[in-house]
Coordinates of C-alpha atoms and ligand atoms in Angstrom, one line a residue:
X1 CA 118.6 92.6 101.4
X2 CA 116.8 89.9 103.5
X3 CA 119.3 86.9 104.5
X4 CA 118.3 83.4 105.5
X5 CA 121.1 80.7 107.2
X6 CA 121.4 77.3 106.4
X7 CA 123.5 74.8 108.5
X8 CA 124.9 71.4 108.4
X9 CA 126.1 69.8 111.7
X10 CA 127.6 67.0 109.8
X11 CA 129.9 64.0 111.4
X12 CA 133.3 66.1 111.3
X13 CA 132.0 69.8 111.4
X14 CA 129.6 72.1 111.4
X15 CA 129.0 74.6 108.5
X16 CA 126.9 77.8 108.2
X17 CA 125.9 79.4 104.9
X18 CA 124.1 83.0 104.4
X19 CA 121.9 83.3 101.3
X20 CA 120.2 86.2 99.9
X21 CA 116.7 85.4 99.7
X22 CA 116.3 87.4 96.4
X23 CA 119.0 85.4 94.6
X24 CA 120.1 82.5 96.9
X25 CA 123.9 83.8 96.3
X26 CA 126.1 82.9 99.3
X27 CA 126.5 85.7 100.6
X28 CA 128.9 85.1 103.9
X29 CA 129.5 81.4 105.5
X30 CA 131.4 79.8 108.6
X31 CA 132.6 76.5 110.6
X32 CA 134.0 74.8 113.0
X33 CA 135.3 71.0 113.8
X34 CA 133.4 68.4 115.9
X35 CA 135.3 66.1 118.3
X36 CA 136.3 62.4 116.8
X37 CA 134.6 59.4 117.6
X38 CA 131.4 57.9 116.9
X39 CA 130.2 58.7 120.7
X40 CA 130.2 62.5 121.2
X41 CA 128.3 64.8 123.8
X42 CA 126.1 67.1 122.2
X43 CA 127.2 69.9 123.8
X44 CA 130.1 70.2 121.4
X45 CA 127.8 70.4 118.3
X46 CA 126.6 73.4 120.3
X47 CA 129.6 75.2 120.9
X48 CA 130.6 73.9 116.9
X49 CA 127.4 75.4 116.1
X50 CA 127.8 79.0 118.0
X51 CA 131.8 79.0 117.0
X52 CA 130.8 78.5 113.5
X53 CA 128.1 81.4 113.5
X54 CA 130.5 83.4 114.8
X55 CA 133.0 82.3 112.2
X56 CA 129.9 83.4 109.1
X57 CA 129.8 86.7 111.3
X58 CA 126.4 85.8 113.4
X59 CA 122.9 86.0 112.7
X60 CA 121.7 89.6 113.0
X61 CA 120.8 90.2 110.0
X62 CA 119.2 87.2 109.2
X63 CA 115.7 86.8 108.7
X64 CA 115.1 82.5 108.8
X65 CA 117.3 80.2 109.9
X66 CA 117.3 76.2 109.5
X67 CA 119.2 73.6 110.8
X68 CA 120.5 70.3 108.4
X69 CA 122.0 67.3 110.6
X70 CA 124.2 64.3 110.5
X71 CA 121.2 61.6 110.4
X72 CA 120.2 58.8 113.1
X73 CA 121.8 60.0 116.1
X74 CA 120.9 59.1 119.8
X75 CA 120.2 62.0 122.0
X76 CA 118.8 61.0 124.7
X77 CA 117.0 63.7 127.6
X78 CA 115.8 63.1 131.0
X79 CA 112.7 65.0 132.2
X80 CA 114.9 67.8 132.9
X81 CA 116.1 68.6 129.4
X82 CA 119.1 67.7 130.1
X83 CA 121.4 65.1 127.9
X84 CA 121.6 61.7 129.6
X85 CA 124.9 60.1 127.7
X86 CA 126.7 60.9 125.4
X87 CA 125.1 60.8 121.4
X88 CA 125.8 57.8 120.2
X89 CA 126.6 58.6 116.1
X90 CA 125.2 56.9 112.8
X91 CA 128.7 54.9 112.3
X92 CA 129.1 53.5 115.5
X93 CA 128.2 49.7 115.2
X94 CA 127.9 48.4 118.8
X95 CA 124.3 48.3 117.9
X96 CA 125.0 46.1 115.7
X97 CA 123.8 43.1 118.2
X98 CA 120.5 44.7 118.7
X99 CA 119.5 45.3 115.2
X100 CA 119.3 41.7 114.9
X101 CA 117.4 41.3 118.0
X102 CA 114.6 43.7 116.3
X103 CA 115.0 41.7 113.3
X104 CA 114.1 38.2 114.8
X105 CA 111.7 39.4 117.0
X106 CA 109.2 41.7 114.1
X107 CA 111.4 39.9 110.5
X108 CA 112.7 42.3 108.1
X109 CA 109.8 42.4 105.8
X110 CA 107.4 43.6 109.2
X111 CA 109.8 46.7 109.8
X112 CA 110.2 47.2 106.0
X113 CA 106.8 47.1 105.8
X114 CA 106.5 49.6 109.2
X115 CA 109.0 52.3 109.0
X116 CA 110.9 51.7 105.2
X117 CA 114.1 50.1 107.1
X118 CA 115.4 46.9 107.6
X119 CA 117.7 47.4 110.7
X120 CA 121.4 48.1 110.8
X121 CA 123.5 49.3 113.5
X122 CA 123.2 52.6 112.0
X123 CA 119.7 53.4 112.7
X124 CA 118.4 54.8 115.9
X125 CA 116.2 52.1 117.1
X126 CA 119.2 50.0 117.6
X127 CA 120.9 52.3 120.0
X128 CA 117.7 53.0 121.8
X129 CA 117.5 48.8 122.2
X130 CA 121.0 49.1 122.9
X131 CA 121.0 51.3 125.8
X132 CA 117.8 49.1 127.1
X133 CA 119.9 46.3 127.4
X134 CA 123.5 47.8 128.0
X135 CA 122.6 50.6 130.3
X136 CA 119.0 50.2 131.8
X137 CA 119.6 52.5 134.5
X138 CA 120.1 55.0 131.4
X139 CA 117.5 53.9 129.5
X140 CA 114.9 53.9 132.7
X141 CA 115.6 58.2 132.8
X142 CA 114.9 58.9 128.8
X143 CA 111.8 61.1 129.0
X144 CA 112.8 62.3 125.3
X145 CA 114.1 61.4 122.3
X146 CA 115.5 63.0 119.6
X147 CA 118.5 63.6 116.7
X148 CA 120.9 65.5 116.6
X149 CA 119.1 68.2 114.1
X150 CA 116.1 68.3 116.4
X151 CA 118.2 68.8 119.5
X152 CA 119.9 72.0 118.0
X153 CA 116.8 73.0 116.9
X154 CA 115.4 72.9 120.2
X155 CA 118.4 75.0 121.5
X156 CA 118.8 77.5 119.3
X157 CA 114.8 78.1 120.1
X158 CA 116.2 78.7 123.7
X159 CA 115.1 75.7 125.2
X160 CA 117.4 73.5 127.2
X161 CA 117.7 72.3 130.6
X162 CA 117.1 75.0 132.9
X163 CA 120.5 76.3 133.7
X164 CA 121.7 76.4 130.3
X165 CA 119.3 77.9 128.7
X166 CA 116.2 80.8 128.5
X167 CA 113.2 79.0 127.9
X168 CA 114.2 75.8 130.1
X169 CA 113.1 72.1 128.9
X170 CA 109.9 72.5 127.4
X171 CA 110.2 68.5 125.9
X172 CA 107.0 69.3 124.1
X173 CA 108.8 71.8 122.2
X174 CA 111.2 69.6 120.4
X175 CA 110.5 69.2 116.7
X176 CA 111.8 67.6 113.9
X177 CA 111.1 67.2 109.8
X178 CA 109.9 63.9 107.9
X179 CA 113.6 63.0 106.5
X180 CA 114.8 62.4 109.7
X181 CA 112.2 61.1 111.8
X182 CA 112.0 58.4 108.3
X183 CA 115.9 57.6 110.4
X184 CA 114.5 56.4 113.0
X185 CA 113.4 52.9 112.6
X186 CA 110.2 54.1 114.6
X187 CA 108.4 56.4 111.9
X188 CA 106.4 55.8 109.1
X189 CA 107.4 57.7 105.7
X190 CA 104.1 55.6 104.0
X191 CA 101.7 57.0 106.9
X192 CA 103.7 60.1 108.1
X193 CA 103.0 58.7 111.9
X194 CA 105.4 57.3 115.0
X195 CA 105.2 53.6 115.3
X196 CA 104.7 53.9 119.0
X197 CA 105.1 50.1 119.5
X198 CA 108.5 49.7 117.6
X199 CA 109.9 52.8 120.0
X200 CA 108.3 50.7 123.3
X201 CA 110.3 47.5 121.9
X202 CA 113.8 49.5 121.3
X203 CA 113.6 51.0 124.3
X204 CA 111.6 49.6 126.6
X205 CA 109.0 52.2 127.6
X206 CA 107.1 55.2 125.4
X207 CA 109.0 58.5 125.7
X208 CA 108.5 62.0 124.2
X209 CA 109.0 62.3 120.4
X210 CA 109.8 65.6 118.6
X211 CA 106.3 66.6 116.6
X212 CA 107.0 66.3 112.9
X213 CA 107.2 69.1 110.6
X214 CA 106.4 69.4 106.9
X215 CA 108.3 71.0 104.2
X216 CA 108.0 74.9 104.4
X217 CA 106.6 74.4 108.1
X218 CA 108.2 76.9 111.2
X219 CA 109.8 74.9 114.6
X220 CA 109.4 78.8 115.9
X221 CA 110.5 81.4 116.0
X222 CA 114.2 82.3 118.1
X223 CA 115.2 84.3 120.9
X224 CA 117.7 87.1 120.9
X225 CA 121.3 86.1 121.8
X226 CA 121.6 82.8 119.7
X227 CA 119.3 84.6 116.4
X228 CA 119.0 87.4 115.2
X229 CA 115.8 88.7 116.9
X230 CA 113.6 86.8 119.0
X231 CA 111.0 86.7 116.0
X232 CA 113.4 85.0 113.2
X233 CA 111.9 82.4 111.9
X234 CA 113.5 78.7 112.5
X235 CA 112.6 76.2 109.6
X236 CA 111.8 72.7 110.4
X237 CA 115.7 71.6 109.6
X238 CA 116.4 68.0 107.8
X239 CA 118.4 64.6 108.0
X240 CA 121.9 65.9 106.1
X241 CA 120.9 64.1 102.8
X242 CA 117.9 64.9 102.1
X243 CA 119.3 68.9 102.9
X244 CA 121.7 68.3 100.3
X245 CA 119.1 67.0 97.8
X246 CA 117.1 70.2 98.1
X247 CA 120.0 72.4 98.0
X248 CA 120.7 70.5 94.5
X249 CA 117.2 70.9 93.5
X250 CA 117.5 67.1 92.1
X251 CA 115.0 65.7 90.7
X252 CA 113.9 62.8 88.3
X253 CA 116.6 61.2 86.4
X254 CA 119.0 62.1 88.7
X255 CA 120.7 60.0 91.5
X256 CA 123.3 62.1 94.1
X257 CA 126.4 60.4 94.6
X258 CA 128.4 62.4 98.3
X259 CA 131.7 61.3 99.8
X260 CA 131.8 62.9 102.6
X261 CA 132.3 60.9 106.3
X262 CA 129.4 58.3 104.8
X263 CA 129.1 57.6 101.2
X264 CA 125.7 57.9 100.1
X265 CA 123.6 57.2 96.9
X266 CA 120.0 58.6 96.8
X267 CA 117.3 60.3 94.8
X268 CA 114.0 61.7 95.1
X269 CA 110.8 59.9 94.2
X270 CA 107.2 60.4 94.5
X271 CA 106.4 56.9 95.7
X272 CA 108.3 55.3 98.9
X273 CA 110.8 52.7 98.6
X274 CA 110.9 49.0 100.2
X275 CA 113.4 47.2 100.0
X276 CA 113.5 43.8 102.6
X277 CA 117.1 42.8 101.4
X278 CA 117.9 46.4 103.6
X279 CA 120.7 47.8 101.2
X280 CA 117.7 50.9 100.2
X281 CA 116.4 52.6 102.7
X282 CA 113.2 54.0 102.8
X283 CA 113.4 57.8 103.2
X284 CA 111.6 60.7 103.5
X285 CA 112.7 64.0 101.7
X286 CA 112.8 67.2 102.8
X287 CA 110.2 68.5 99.7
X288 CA 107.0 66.2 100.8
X289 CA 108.7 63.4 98.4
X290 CA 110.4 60.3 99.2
X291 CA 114.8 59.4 99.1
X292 CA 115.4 56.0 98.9
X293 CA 119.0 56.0 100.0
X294 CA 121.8 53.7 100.2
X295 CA 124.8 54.1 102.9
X296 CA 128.0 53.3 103.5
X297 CA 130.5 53.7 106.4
X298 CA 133.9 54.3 104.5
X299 CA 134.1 57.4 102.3
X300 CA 136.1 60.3 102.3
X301 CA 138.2 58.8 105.2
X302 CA 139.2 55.9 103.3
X303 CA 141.7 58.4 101.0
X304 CA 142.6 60.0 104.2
X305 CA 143.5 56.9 106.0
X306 CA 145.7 56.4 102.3
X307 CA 146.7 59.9 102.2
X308 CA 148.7 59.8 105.4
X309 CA 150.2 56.3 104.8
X310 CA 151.9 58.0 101.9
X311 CA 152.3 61.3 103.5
X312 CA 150.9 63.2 100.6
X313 CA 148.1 65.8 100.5
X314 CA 144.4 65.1 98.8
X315 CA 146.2 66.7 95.8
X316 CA 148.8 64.4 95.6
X317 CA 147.2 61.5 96.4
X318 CA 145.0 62.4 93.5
X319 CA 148.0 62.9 90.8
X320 CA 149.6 59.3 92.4
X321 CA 146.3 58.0 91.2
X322 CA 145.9 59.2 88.0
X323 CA 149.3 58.3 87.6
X324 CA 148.5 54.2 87.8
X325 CA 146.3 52.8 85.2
X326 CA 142.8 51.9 85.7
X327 CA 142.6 48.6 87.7
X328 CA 145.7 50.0 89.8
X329 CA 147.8 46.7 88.1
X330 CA 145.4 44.2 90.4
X331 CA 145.8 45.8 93.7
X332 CA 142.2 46.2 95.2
X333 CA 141.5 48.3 98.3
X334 CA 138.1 46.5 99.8
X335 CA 137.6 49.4 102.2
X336 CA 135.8 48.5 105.3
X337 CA 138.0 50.7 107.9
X338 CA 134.7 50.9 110.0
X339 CA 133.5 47.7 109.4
X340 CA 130.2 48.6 107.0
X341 CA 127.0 49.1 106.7
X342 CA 126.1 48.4 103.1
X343 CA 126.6 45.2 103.0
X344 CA 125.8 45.3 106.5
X345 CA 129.4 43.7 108.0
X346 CA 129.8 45.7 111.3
X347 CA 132.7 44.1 112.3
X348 CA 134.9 43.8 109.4
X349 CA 137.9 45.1 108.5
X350 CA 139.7 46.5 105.2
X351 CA 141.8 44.1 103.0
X352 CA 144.1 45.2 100.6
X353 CA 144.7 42.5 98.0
X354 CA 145.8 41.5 94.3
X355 CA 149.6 43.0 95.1
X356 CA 152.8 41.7 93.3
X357 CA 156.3 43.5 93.7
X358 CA 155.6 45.0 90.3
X359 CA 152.5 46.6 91.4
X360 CA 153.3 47.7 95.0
X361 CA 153.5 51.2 93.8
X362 CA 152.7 54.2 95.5
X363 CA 150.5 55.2 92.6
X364 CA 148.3 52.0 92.8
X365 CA 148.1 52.3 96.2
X366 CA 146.5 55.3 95.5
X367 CA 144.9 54.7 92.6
X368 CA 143.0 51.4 94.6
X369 CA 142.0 53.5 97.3
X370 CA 139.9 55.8 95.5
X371 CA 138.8 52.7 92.7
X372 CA 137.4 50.9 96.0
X373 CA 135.9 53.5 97.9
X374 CA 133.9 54.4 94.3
X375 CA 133.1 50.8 93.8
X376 CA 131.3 50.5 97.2
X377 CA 129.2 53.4 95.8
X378 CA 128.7 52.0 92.6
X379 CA 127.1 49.1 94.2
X380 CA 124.4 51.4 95.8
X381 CA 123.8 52.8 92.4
X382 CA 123.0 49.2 91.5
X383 CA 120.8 49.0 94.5
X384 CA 118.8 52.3 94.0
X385 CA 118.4 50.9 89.9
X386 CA 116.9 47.8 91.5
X387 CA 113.8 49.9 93.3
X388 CA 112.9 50.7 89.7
X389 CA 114.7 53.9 89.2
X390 CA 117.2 54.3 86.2
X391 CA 119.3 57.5 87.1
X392 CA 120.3 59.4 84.1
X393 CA 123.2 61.3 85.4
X394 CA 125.2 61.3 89.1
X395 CA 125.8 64.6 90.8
X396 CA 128.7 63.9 93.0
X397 CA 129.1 66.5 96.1
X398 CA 130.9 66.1 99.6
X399 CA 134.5 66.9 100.5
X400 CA 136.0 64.1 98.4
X401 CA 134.3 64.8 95.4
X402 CA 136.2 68.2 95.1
X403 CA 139.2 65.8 94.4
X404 CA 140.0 65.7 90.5
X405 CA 141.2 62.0 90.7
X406 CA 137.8 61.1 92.1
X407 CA 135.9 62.8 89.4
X408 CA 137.7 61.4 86.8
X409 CA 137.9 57.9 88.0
X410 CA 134.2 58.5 89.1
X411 CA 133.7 58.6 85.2
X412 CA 135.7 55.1 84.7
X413 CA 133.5 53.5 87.4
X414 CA 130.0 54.7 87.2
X415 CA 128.0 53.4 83.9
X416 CA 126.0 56.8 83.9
X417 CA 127.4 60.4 83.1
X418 CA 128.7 61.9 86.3
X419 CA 128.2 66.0 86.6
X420 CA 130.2 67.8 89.1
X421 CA 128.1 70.8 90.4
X422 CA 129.8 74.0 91.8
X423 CA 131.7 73.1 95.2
X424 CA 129.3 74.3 98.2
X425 CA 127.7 73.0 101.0
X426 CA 124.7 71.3 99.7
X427 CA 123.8 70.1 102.8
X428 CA 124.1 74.0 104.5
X429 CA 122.4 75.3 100.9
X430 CA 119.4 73.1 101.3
X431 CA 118.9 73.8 104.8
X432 CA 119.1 77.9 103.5
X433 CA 116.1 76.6 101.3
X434 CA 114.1 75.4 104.4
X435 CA 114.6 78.7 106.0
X436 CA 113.5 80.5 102.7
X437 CA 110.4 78.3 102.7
X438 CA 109.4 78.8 106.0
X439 CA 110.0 82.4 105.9
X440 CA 108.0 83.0 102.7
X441 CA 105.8 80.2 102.4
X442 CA 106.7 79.6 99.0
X443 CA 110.1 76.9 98.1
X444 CA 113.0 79.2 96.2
X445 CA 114.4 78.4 92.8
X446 CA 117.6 78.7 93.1
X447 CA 120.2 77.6 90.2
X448 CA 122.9 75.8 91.2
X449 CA 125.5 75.4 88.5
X450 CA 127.4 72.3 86.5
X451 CA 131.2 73.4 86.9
X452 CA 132.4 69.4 85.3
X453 CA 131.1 66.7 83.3
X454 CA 134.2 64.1 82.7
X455 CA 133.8 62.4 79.6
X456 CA 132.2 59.1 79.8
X457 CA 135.6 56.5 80.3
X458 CA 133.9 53.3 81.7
X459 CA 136.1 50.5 82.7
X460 CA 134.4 47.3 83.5
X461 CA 137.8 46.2 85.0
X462 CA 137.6 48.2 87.8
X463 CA 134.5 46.6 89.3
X464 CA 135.0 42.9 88.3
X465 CA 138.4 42.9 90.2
X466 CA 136.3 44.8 92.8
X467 CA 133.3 42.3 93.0
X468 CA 135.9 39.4 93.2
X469 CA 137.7 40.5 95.9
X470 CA 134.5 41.7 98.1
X471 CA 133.1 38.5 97.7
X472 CA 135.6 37.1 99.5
X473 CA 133.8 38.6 103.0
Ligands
ADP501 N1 140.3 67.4 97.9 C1 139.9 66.4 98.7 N2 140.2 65.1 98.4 C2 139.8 64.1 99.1 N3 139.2 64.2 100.3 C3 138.8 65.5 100.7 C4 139.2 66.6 99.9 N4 138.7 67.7 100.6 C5 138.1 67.3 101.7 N5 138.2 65.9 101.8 C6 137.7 65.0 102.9 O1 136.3 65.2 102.9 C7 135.8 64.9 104.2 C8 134.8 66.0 104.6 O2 133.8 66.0 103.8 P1 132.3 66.5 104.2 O3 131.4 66.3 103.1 O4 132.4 67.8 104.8 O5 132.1 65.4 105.4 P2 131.0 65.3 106.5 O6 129.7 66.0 105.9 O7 130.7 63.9 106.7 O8 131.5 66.0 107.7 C9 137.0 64.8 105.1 O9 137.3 63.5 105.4 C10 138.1 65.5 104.2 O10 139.4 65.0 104.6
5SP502 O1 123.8 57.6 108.1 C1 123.8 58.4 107.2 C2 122.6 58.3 106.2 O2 121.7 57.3 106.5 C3 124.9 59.4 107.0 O3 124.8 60.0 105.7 C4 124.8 60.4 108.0 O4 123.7 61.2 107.8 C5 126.1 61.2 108.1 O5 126.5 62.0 107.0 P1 127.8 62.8 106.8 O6 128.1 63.5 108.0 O7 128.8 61.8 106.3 O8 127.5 63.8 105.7

């Protein structure tokens, strides 16, 4: 049996899946946590990333291996290899400041026009600018950039600085795919090139950037000790959505709803999406297509953050919910825990709202924090319809969407038929499809199966008590 490895190093963990090439069955998988916080040093997605191969019972018999990422991440490397501060993650919003700076100085419509993306904090030209103007002495040593997929990739290729690793800090070496490098703020997805002149203005001088791969391209090959022999193949690796949109297979008509750490709402398209308003962004995929994508800050946490209010499990929170009736009795749970990012309010905070004595339940309380959280996303269903696409059914994925109260309120939210496909690792899966590729040169069809559809159950209430209440920030 020839085996290929998928992995997501995603904002809370890292997860490995082992597929059969033959069939794509799962065939053994592994993880392991990553530190809190939106600033972490790379070095633990390493160690995540060894702990967790260990965890799937390592890589010698695997044939391809290909790494999916938590997208927009600064990592930044001197001329040494080695990492200069610590990453600086997708929801951290001090660059909040400095996407505005980019903004006056080019105008949205120039860097929607340029790279697909109006800036927001979460973007990686804002923390290069950042750094520039917070840490210059910082900024002055960055000899490379790159994110956090392309970074791992490098490194389990066996290059790193020289004391840490076999092949030392070829910078030359790094690669990365066109979905991430579309995360940047610096990239093209219309041209496929760098916008060397955006980089220079974020931060402040040119630097190395990892050489872009294509769909079904090879980073390399690795070397014994981190793969399985030093000829397995290493696939070009993706930004953690569009991963998860190949290892769905979606295509036309449908629009991928995951609640994991971010909520996001994207599909794949043929053309590339432009939106100067900046709730899309303009993606690449990870198939040679395009994945306009909306993103939000406050997802899965948001029913954790509830969850251990009421001291209950995910279960429980989710029979509270379904307990309260749709509309929770008026209380609304506007969810911005980390401030947020679609609509781009970095610095607010969550309000809870529309509570009386007789609705202060424990049930509504439950029930609003999963109604909000889905409103957010329902919003960037809205925005995805507005670039023209008309989504025909929602495949919902991510750690919250294993949650039955989500998938049923999910089908009292949404206006279009929501599917639940079999719980995986999408993300991990479609980075198992990368390795495939690379390996055989052709992209695998494998199924992936529908386990739920809830019954259609819309209730406009939900959202018009939503929209009022949002409105207020
Ligand atoms: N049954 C569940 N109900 C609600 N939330 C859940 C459930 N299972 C996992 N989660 C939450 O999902 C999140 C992890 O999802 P995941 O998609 O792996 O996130 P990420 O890719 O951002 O690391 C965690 O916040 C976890 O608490
Ligand atoms: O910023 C984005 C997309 O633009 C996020 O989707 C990150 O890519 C993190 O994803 P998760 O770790 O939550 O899956």
């Amino acid at each position: 049996m020839t085996l290929v490895a998928g992995i997501d190093s995603s904002t809370q963990s890292c997860k490995v899946v082992i597929r059969d090439l033959d069939t794509g069955a799962i065939v053994r998988s592994g993880r392991a946590s990553h530190p809190d916080g939106t600033e972490v040093p790379p070095a633990a997605w390493w160690d995540a990333l060894r702990a967790a191969l260990d965890d799937a019972g390592g890589l010698e018999d695997v044939a391809a291996i290909s790494v999916g990422g938590q997208q927009h991440g600064m990592v930044v490397l001197d001329d040494q290899g080695r990492v200069i501060r610590d990453a600086l993650l997708w929801n951290d919003t001090r660059s909040a400041g400095a996407a505005e700076d980019l903004i006056a100085e080019f105008s949205a419509a120039t860097l929607a026009d340029r790279t697909g993306l109006v800036p927001v904090a979460s973007f990686t030209s804002t923390k290069l600018r950042w750094l520039r103007d917070a840490e210059p002495e910082n900024a002055a040593r960055v000899a490379a950039v790159a994110l956090p997929h392309d970074w791992l990739t490098w490194r389990l290729r066996g290059y790193g600085p020289a004391d840490d690793s076999s092949l030392g800090p070829d910078l030359g070496e790094l690669t990365t795919d066109r979905s991430d490098a579309s995360g940047t703020g610096y990239w093209s997805p219309a041209t496929g090139e760098y916008d060397r002149d955006l980089l220079v203005a974020a931060l402040g001088h040119d630097a190395i950037l990892p050489r872009v791969l294509g769909p079904g391209d090879s980073a390399g090959t690795g070397v014994a000790g981190y793969s399985t022999t030093a000829d397995a193949v290493v696939g070009p690796g993706a930004g953690d959505n569009a991963g998860a949109a190949l290892g769905l297979g979606a295509g036309e008509g449908d629009a991928v709803v995951s609640i994991g750490t971010s909520g996001t709402v994207f599909a794949v398209t043929p053309v590339p999406a432009r939106d100067e308003s900046g709730s899309v962004a303009g993606f690449a995929d990870a198939s040679g297509e395009f994945l306009p994508l909306v993103a939000t800050l406050n997802a899965a946490r948001v029913l954790d953050a509830i969850a251990r209010v009421l001291g209950v499990t995910h279960d429980e929170l989710g029979t509270l919910a379904l307990a309260a009736e749709p509309g929770a009795g008026g209380a609304v749970l506007v969810p911005y825990f980390e401030g947020e990012r679609t609509p781009n309010l970095p610095d607010a905070t969550a309000t809870l709202s529309g509570l009386t004595l007789a609705s202060t339940t424990r049930e509504n309380l439950a029930r609003a924090a999963v109604e909000g959280m889905l409103c957010a996303l329902a919003d960037g269903v809205e925005a995805v319809r507005r670039q023209g696409l008309e989504p025909k059914r929602l495949l919902l994925v991510g750690g919250a969407a294993q949650n039955p109260a989500v998938q049923a309120i999910a089908a009292q939210v949404f206006d279009t038929p929501v599917e639940i496909p079999e719980p995986a690792e999408y993300v991990a899966l479609g980075a198992a499809v990368q390795a495939a590729w690379a390996l055989t040169g052709s992209r695998p069809a494998w199924d992936v199966q529908t386990v739920a559809r809830p019954a259609p159950d819309h209730q406009p209430i939900i959202r018009e008590q939503y929209r009022a209440a949002a409105s207020a920030y």
